[in-house]
Short mmCIF file of C-alpha atoms in Angstrom, two decimals:
data_model
loop_
_atom_site.label_atom_id
_atom_site.label_comp_id
_atom_site.label_asym_id
_atom_site.label_seq_id
_atom_site.Cartn_x
_atom_site.Cartn_y
_atom_site.Cartn_z
CA MET A 1 -43.48 169.44 67.76
CA GLY A 2 -46.39 167.12 67.17
CA ILE A 3 -46.35 163.33 67.19
CA ILE A 4 -46.48 161.62 63.94
CA GLU A 5 -48.37 158.15 64.08
CA ARG A 6 -46.54 155.45 61.94
CA ILE A 7 -48.93 153.40 59.93
CA ASP A 8 -47.58 150.04 59.49
CA THR A 9 -47.86 148.57 55.93
CA PRO A 10 -46.70 144.93 54.94
CA LYS A 11 -43.47 146.74 53.74
CA THR A 12 -42.75 148.47 56.91
CA LYS A 13 -43.61 145.51 58.93
CA ALA A 14 -41.19 143.28 57.09
CA LYS A 15 -38.58 145.94 57.32
CA ALA A 16 -39.15 146.23 61.11
CA LYS A 17 -39.00 142.39 61.55
CA THR A 18 -35.73 142.30 59.41
CA THR A 19 -34.24 145.19 61.51
CA ALA A 20 -35.20 143.29 64.74
CA LYS A 21 -33.63 140.19 63.52
CA LYS A 22 -30.37 141.85 62.57
CA THR A 23 -30.34 143.68 66.04
CA ALA A 24 -30.90 140.37 67.77
CA SER A 25 -28.04 138.71 65.70
CA LYS A 26 -25.73 141.45 66.99
CA LYS A 27 -25.98 140.35 70.64
CA PRO A 28 -23.15 137.83 71.33
CA ALA A 29 -24.18 134.63 72.96
CA VAL A 30 -23.89 134.82 76.68
CA ASP A 31 -21.81 131.69 76.94
CA LEU A 32 -19.04 132.77 74.64
CA PRO A 33 -15.60 133.49 76.32
CA LEU A 34 -15.73 137.05 75.15
CA ASN A 35 -12.33 139.04 75.33
CA GLN A 36 -10.48 136.06 76.68
CA ILE A 37 -7.58 133.83 75.45
CA LEU A 38 -8.30 130.06 75.28
CA LYS A 39 -5.00 128.58 76.22
CA MET A 40 -5.08 125.45 74.21
CA ASP A 41 -4.78 123.95 70.60
CA CYS A 42 -6.92 126.08 68.19
CA VAL A 43 -8.93 123.11 66.89
CA GLU A 44 -9.84 121.99 70.46
CA ALA A 45 -10.48 125.69 71.47
CA MET A 46 -12.85 126.10 68.70
CA LYS A 47 -14.62 122.82 69.27
CA SER A 48 -15.61 124.25 72.66
CA LEU A 49 -17.61 127.10 70.98
CA PRO A 50 -21.07 126.77 69.75
CA ASP A 51 -22.21 126.51 66.18
CA GLU A 52 -22.71 129.92 64.39
CA SER A 53 -21.45 131.94 67.11
CA VAL A 54 -18.76 134.32 65.67
CA ASP A 55 -18.96 137.09 63.19
CA MET A 56 -15.39 136.90 61.67
CA VAL A 57 -12.43 134.64 61.95
CA PHE A 58 -8.96 136.25 61.25
CA ALA A 59 -6.32 133.52 60.95
CA ASP A 60 -2.41 133.96 60.65
CA PRO A 61 -1.67 130.30 60.63
CA PRO A 62 1.89 128.79 60.55
CA TYR A 63 3.34 129.39 57.13
CA ASN A 64 5.30 125.94 57.01
CA LEU A 65 8.37 127.95 55.70
CA GLN A 66 10.40 124.64 55.12
CA LEU A 67 13.61 126.56 55.87
CA GLY A 68 16.88 124.65 55.07
CA GLY A 69 19.83 125.99 57.03
CA ASP A 70 20.62 129.25 58.71
CA LEU A 71 20.48 132.48 56.61
CA TYR A 72 23.19 135.17 56.88
CA ARG A 73 23.46 138.86 55.81
CA PRO A 74 26.16 139.91 53.45
CA GLU A 75 28.26 141.31 56.46
CA GLY A 76 28.00 137.94 58.25
CA GLY A 77 25.12 138.71 60.74
CA GLN A 78 22.59 135.80 61.11
CA VAL A 79 19.01 136.72 60.03
CA ASP A 80 16.27 136.17 62.73
CA ALA A 81 14.12 133.82 60.69
CA VAL A 82 11.28 131.65 61.78
CA ASP A 83 12.56 128.37 63.16
CA ASP A 84 9.91 127.69 65.92
CA ALA A 85 8.43 124.29 66.35
CA TRP A 86 4.92 125.49 65.75
CA ASP A 87 5.97 126.39 62.14
CA GLN A 88 7.35 122.81 61.37
CA PHE A 89 5.53 120.19 59.69
CA ASP A 90 6.71 116.75 58.63
CA SER A 91 5.07 116.85 55.01
CA PHE A 92 2.73 118.85 52.97
CA ALA A 93 0.13 116.13 53.69
CA VAL A 94 0.42 116.82 57.43
CA TYR A 95 0.19 120.51 56.92
CA ASP A 96 -3.10 120.10 54.68
CA ALA A 97 -4.61 117.82 57.16
CA PHE A 98 -3.96 120.40 59.83
CA THR A 99 -5.33 123.32 57.65
CA LYS A 100 -8.57 121.42 56.96
CA ALA A 101 -8.93 120.71 60.64
CA TRP A 102 -8.97 124.25 61.80
CA LEU A 103 -10.90 125.55 58.65
CA LYS A 104 -13.50 123.12 59.32
CA GLU A 105 -14.17 124.20 62.88
CA ALA A 106 -13.96 127.80 61.90
CA ARG A 107 -16.71 127.39 59.36
CA ARG A 108 -18.86 125.64 61.96
CA ILE A 109 -18.56 128.58 64.55
CA LEU A 110 -19.11 131.13 61.79
CA LYS A 111 -22.48 132.76 61.58
CA PRO A 112 -24.27 132.31 58.30
CA ASN A 113 -23.18 135.66 57.10
CA GLY A 114 -20.00 135.83 58.72
CA SER A 115 -16.56 135.89 56.91
CA LEU A 116 -12.97 134.51 57.17
CA TRP A 117 -9.65 136.13 56.60
CA VAL A 118 -6.48 134.16 56.35
CA ILE A 119 -2.94 135.57 55.63
CA GLY A 120 -0.02 133.69 54.18
CA SER A 121 2.97 133.64 52.02
CA TYR A 122 3.77 131.77 48.79
CA HIS A 123 4.93 128.91 51.11
CA ASN A 124 1.32 128.03 52.17
CA ILE A 125 -1.52 130.40 50.88
CA PHE A 126 -2.35 128.43 47.76
CA ARG A 127 -2.73 125.19 49.76
CA VAL A 128 -4.83 127.04 52.21
CA GLY A 129 -6.89 128.62 49.40
CA ALA A 130 -7.58 125.16 47.84
CA SER A 131 -8.65 123.67 51.23
CA LEU A 132 -10.95 126.72 51.59
CA GLN A 133 -12.76 125.91 48.50
CA ASP A 134 -12.89 122.18 49.24
CA LEU A 135 -14.69 122.86 52.45
CA GLY A 136 -17.49 125.14 50.76
CA TYR A 137 -16.07 128.64 51.63
CA TRP A 138 -16.66 131.21 48.90
CA ILE A 139 -13.67 133.33 48.13
CA LEU A 140 -14.52 137.15 47.82
CA ASN A 141 -11.06 138.72 47.36
CA ASP A 142 -7.53 138.00 47.58
CA ILE A 143 -5.68 141.15 48.97
CA ILE A 144 -2.08 141.78 48.48
CA TRP A 145 -0.23 143.33 51.44
CA ARG A 146 2.73 145.02 49.67
CA LYS A 147 5.34 145.85 52.35
CA ALA A 148 6.52 149.16 52.19
CA ASN A 149 9.90 148.21 53.79
CA PRO A 150 10.40 144.41 53.15
CA MET A 151 13.49 142.42 54.22
CA PRO A 152 15.91 142.28 51.22
CA ASN A 153 16.93 138.91 49.57
CA PHE A 154 20.34 138.62 51.25
CA LYS A 155 21.48 135.90 48.83
CA GLY A 156 20.46 137.63 45.72
CA THR A 157 19.16 134.45 44.30
CA ARG A 158 15.47 135.39 43.93
CA PHE A 159 13.27 138.38 43.72
CA THR A 160 12.75 140.21 47.14
CA ASN A 161 9.67 138.69 48.92
CA ALA A 162 7.83 141.96 49.18
CA HIS A 163 4.26 141.01 49.89
CA GLU A 164 1.93 138.49 51.59
CA THR A 165 -1.51 137.38 50.48
CA LEU A 166 -4.68 137.59 52.44
CA ILE A 167 -7.90 135.67 51.36
CA TRP A 168 -11.29 137.06 52.33
CA ALA A 169 -14.11 134.38 52.20
CA SER A 170 -17.64 134.09 53.09
CA LYS A 171 -19.17 130.93 54.52
CA SER A 172 -21.14 130.29 51.34
CA GLU A 173 -21.84 131.84 48.04
CA LYS A 174 -25.12 133.28 49.11
CA ALA A 175 -24.03 134.69 52.31
CA LYS A 176 -24.89 138.46 53.01
CA TYR A 177 -21.47 139.25 54.45
CA THR A 178 -20.46 142.65 55.94
CA PHE A 179 -18.67 145.06 53.81
CA ASN A 180 -18.44 148.67 54.96
CA TYR A 181 -17.79 150.02 51.49
CA ARG A 182 -18.12 153.64 52.31
CA ALA A 183 -15.85 153.32 55.36
CA MET A 184 -13.17 152.02 53.01
CA LYS A 185 -13.67 154.74 50.56
CA ASN A 186 -13.26 157.24 53.33
CA LEU A 187 -10.04 155.62 54.53
CA ASN A 188 -8.81 156.00 50.96
CA ASP A 189 -9.57 159.66 50.29
CA GLU A 190 -12.90 158.99 48.56
CA LEU A 191 -11.50 156.58 46.13
CA GLN A 192 -12.60 152.92 46.00
CA MET A 193 -10.31 150.77 48.15
CA ARG A 194 -8.19 148.49 45.83
CA SER A 195 -7.14 144.90 46.57
CA ASP A 196 -3.42 145.99 46.83
CA TRP A 197 -2.53 147.62 50.24
CA VAL A 198 0.84 149.29 50.88
CA MET A 199 1.78 149.15 54.48
CA PRO A 200 5.10 148.97 56.29
CA ILE A 201 5.90 145.78 58.17
CA CYS A 202 5.71 145.76 62.03
CA GLY A 203 8.60 147.66 63.57
CA GLY A 204 9.66 150.39 65.83
CA GLN A 205 7.78 151.06 69.03
CA GLU A 206 4.95 148.62 67.80
CA ARG A 207 7.35 145.60 67.60
CA LEU A 208 7.01 143.86 70.95
CA LYS A 209 10.11 142.66 72.49
CA ARG A 210 11.07 140.55 75.65
CA ASN A 211 14.76 141.09 76.94
CA GLY A 212 15.65 142.93 73.69
CA VAL A 213 14.44 140.04 71.47
CA LYS A 214 11.34 139.92 69.31
CA ALA A 215 8.34 138.59 71.24
CA HIS A 216 7.02 136.96 68.07
CA PRO A 217 8.69 136.32 64.79
CA THR A 218 5.73 137.19 62.54
CA GLN A 219 3.92 139.84 64.49
CA LYS A 220 1.49 141.76 62.10
CA PRO A 221 1.10 145.57 62.09
CA GLU A 222 -2.00 146.84 63.73
CA ALA A 223 -2.78 148.78 60.65
CA LEU A 224 -3.52 145.69 58.76
CA LEU A 225 -5.93 144.40 61.28
CA TYR A 226 -7.61 147.78 61.75
CA ARG A 227 -8.33 147.93 57.98
CA VAL A 228 -9.62 144.34 57.95
CA MET A 229 -11.92 144.93 60.93
CA LEU A 230 -13.22 148.29 59.81
CA ALA A 231 -14.15 146.81 56.48
CA THR A 232 -15.77 143.61 57.37
CA THR A 233 -17.11 143.94 60.93
CA ASN A 234 -19.33 146.12 62.80
CA LYS A 235 -19.38 147.51 66.40
CA GLY A 236 -20.09 144.76 68.85
CA ASP A 237 -19.21 141.94 66.52
CA VAL A 238 -17.27 138.87 67.78
CA VAL A 239 -13.91 138.24 66.14
CA LEU A 240 -12.06 134.98 66.66
CA ASP A 241 -8.29 134.53 66.09
CA PRO A 242 -7.23 130.90 66.06
CA PHE A 243 -3.43 131.68 66.16
CA PHE A 244 -3.56 134.67 68.54
CA GLY A 245 0.25 135.10 69.10
CA THR A 246 1.04 138.39 70.86
CA GLY A 247 -2.72 139.59 70.53
CA THR A 248 -2.68 141.96 67.59
CA THR A 249 -6.28 141.05 66.76
CA GLY A 250 -7.39 141.47 70.31
CA ALA A 251 -5.81 144.90 70.82
CA VAL A 252 -7.37 146.34 67.50
CA ALA A 253 -10.73 144.78 68.42
CA LYS A 254 -10.68 146.48 71.64
CA ARG A 255 -9.89 149.89 69.96
CA LEU A 256 -12.70 149.41 67.51
CA GLY A 257 -15.37 148.34 69.94
CA ARG A 258 -15.48 144.53 68.80
CA HIS A 259 -15.35 141.51 71.01
CA TRP A 260 -12.53 139.05 70.67
CA ILE A 261 -11.72 135.47 71.39
CA GLY A 262 -8.16 134.21 71.06
CA CYS A 263 -6.73 130.72 70.74
CA GLU A 264 -3.09 130.37 71.73
CA LYS A 265 -1.23 127.44 73.46
CA GLU A 266 2.11 129.19 73.94
CA ASP A 267 2.26 130.65 77.47
CA ASN A 268 4.87 133.24 76.66
CA TYR A 269 2.74 134.53 73.86
CA CYS A 270 -0.37 134.72 76.03
CA GLU A 271 1.46 136.74 78.57
CA VAL A 272 2.64 139.28 76.19
CA ALA A 273 -0.95 139.44 74.47
CA GLU A 274 -2.66 139.96 77.77
CA GLU A 275 -0.29 142.84 78.76
CA ARG A 276 -0.76 144.48 75.48
CA ILE A 277 -4.52 144.24 75.22
CA GLU A 278 -4.83 145.47 78.87
CA ALA A 279 -2.83 148.67 77.85
CA ALA A 280 -4.96 149.28 74.55
CA LEU A 281 -7.32 152.13 74.69
CA PRO A 282 -10.82 151.78 73.17
CA LEU A 283 -12.13 154.62 71.07
CA ASP A 284 -15.05 156.88 72.26
CA GLU A 285 -18.33 155.96 71.02
CA SER A 286 -18.57 159.14 68.70
CA GLU A 287 -15.25 158.15 67.05
CA LEU A 288 -16.25 154.60 66.35
CA LYS A 289 -19.20 155.87 63.99
CA THR A 290 -18.26 155.59 60.43
CA MET A 291 -20.07 157.03 57.30
CA GLN A 292 -22.65 154.74 55.81
CA SER A 293 -22.99 153.86 52.17
CA PRO A 294 -25.42 156.16 49.97
CA LYS A 295 1.56 161.48 41.18
CA ALA A 296 4.78 161.13 40.89
CA LYS A 297 5.32 160.76 44.54
CA PRO A 298 3.88 157.77 46.35
CA ARG A 299 0.38 158.46 47.21
CA VAL A 300 -0.84 158.50 50.91
CA ALA A 301 -4.42 158.52 51.74
CA PHE A 302 -5.44 160.53 54.92
CA GLY A 303 -7.07 157.28 56.44
CA THR A 304 -3.54 155.59 56.21
CA LEU A 305 -2.29 158.19 58.98
CA VAL A 306 -5.20 157.22 61.02
CA GLU A 307 -4.90 153.43 60.85
CA THR A 308 -1.25 153.52 61.42
CA GLY A 309 -1.46 155.82 64.55
CA TYR A 310 0.04 159.08 63.16
CA LEU A 311 -3.34 160.60 63.99
CA LYS A 312 -5.67 159.14 66.63
CA PRO A 313 -9.47 159.15 66.10
CA GLY A 314 -10.97 161.89 68.16
CA THR A 315 -8.09 164.16 67.20
CA GLU A 316 -9.38 167.76 66.65
CA LEU A 317 -8.17 169.51 63.33
CA CYS A 318 -8.65 173.14 62.83
CA SER A 319 -8.29 175.80 60.12
CA LYS A 320 -5.17 177.99 60.55
CA ASN A 321 -7.12 180.91 62.18
CA ARG A 322 -8.74 178.29 64.55
CA LYS A 323 -12.21 179.44 63.28
CA PHE A 324 -13.29 175.96 62.13
CA LYS A 325 -12.72 172.76 64.18
CA ALA A 326 -13.46 169.14 63.07
CA LYS A 327 -13.05 165.77 64.65
CA VAL A 328 -11.20 162.86 63.17
CA ARG A 329 -13.11 159.47 63.17
CA ALA A 330 -11.96 155.96 62.97
CA ASP A 331 -12.37 155.57 59.19
CA GLY A 332 -10.50 158.82 58.29
CA SER A 333 -13.63 161.03 57.83
CA LEU A 334 -14.10 164.26 59.48
CA LEU A 335 -17.08 165.28 61.52
CA TRP A 336 -18.00 169.09 61.60
CA ASN A 337 -21.17 170.59 62.74
CA GLY A 338 -23.18 167.68 61.68
CA HIS A 339 -21.48 167.33 58.31
CA GLU A 340 -19.19 164.22 57.58
CA GLY A 341 -16.79 163.53 54.83
CA SER A 342 -13.03 163.64 53.67
CA ILE A 343 -10.60 166.12 54.70
CA HIS A 344 -10.98 167.79 51.34
CA LYS A 345 -14.94 167.65 51.42
CA ILE A 346 -15.19 169.10 54.92
CA GLY A 347 -12.66 171.66 54.08
CA ALA A 348 -14.66 172.86 51.22
CA THR A 349 -17.83 172.80 53.08
CA VAL A 350 -16.72 175.02 56.05
CA GLN A 351 -15.40 177.61 53.47
CA ASP A 352 -18.61 177.27 51.35
CA ALA A 353 -16.13 176.55 48.39
CA PRO A 354 -16.39 174.12 45.41
CA SER A 355 -13.18 172.33 46.40
CA CYS A 356 -10.48 172.40 49.02
CA ASN A 357 -6.99 170.67 49.49
CA GLY A 358 -7.44 169.18 52.99
CA TRP A 359 -3.87 168.38 53.32
CA THR A 360 -2.89 172.08 53.54
CA TYR A 361 -6.16 173.55 54.91
CA TRP A 362 -6.18 171.58 58.11
CA TYR A 363 -3.94 171.85 61.08
CA TYR A 364 -3.31 169.74 64.15
CA ASP A 365 -1.87 170.83 67.60
CA ASP A 366 1.41 169.01 68.34
CA GLY A 367 1.51 170.39 71.86
CA LYS A 368 3.81 173.31 70.90
CA GLU A 369 2.25 174.78 67.79
CA LEU A 370 -0.21 174.23 64.91
CA ARG A 371 1.13 172.25 62.25
CA GLN A 372 -0.24 171.29 58.68
CA VAL A 373 -1.58 167.92 58.39
CA ASP A 374 0.52 167.44 55.31
CA ASN A 375 3.57 167.35 57.69
CA LEU A 376 2.43 164.24 58.98
CA ARG A 377 1.95 162.86 55.44
CA GLN A 378 5.71 163.73 54.68
CA THR A 379 6.74 162.15 57.99
CA TYR A 380 4.92 158.98 57.20
CA LEU A 381 6.70 158.87 53.63
CA LEU A 382 10.12 159.33 55.09
CA ALA A 383 9.48 156.57 57.72
CA THR A 384 8.31 154.07 55.13
CA GLU A 385 10.77 154.59 52.55
CA PRO A 386 12.18 151.28 51.19
#
């Protein structure tokens, strides 16, 4: 193979300069406390960090639930509600001042093209949204996390609270924020990802416990953070969580090859988070790569099985006769012989066919036998039935 000499034109020089600039910005500052928990108040912790040093902030702040008295189930059992001191504020004015304090610091440490995510319920999200805009953030989306298995309204006096709201915002209107559109489309079976996400609440083995009791009352499912991070960060980015809790952000960041910084002043939460992140397994380099941009029953995207852990990135799928084998990647796409795409697209490619139902074409080995991928979809549906 001969050597082709590149001729630099003004256009290619500009492109090279831009690429070099982007590459340089991907390197986290040496003095950042990467992959560490800052065990102090979140505002003070963020004040210790340099200006424009993190790529994303994910915040799950206190909801200020304003609970009045205990809540009981119809059979008499008491509901394990959030009554911790960290969720209690004397007034809305006090809560607003606290909100603006941490949002101000978050904006200072965000890189110019960084973004912020904040999650809340009807108790606080509208106040947080107003503060965001007052401080100069630019709201990109509000995402509705619709819970597949919400807690019922035991008193029967209101609609069941079946969702929470996430606000995704950039630092300014002109920010060139990260959005991995193609990865989101792959995660959603080649359909544009919508702003309403259906996921179950944290439960089962994922729910962390200490002595049989929930380690944290508002632990978020890893699938939620998986989607947020895959959508709006890149490998090597720095993600800061001002309200670290039991470390969901850190565990998912480790899996996806992102750096993390946590702020948490409660010692018991820090202990749980450190143990959890230590046990989290990062994905292999090849599995971290994602594709770049160029009905009666409930619908489940193949990517949902990946982000909820039913299928791990790196799992090998095969045709029934084992002739063709493809690898699952982090965004739900498959990689086969240099080709990448959805389970349906790659199924069609290997057969040289115009179309393919990937759910029934691809199989996985459960340790005993080959089973259709569609079996996992049915298992997921049963597990998340309301």
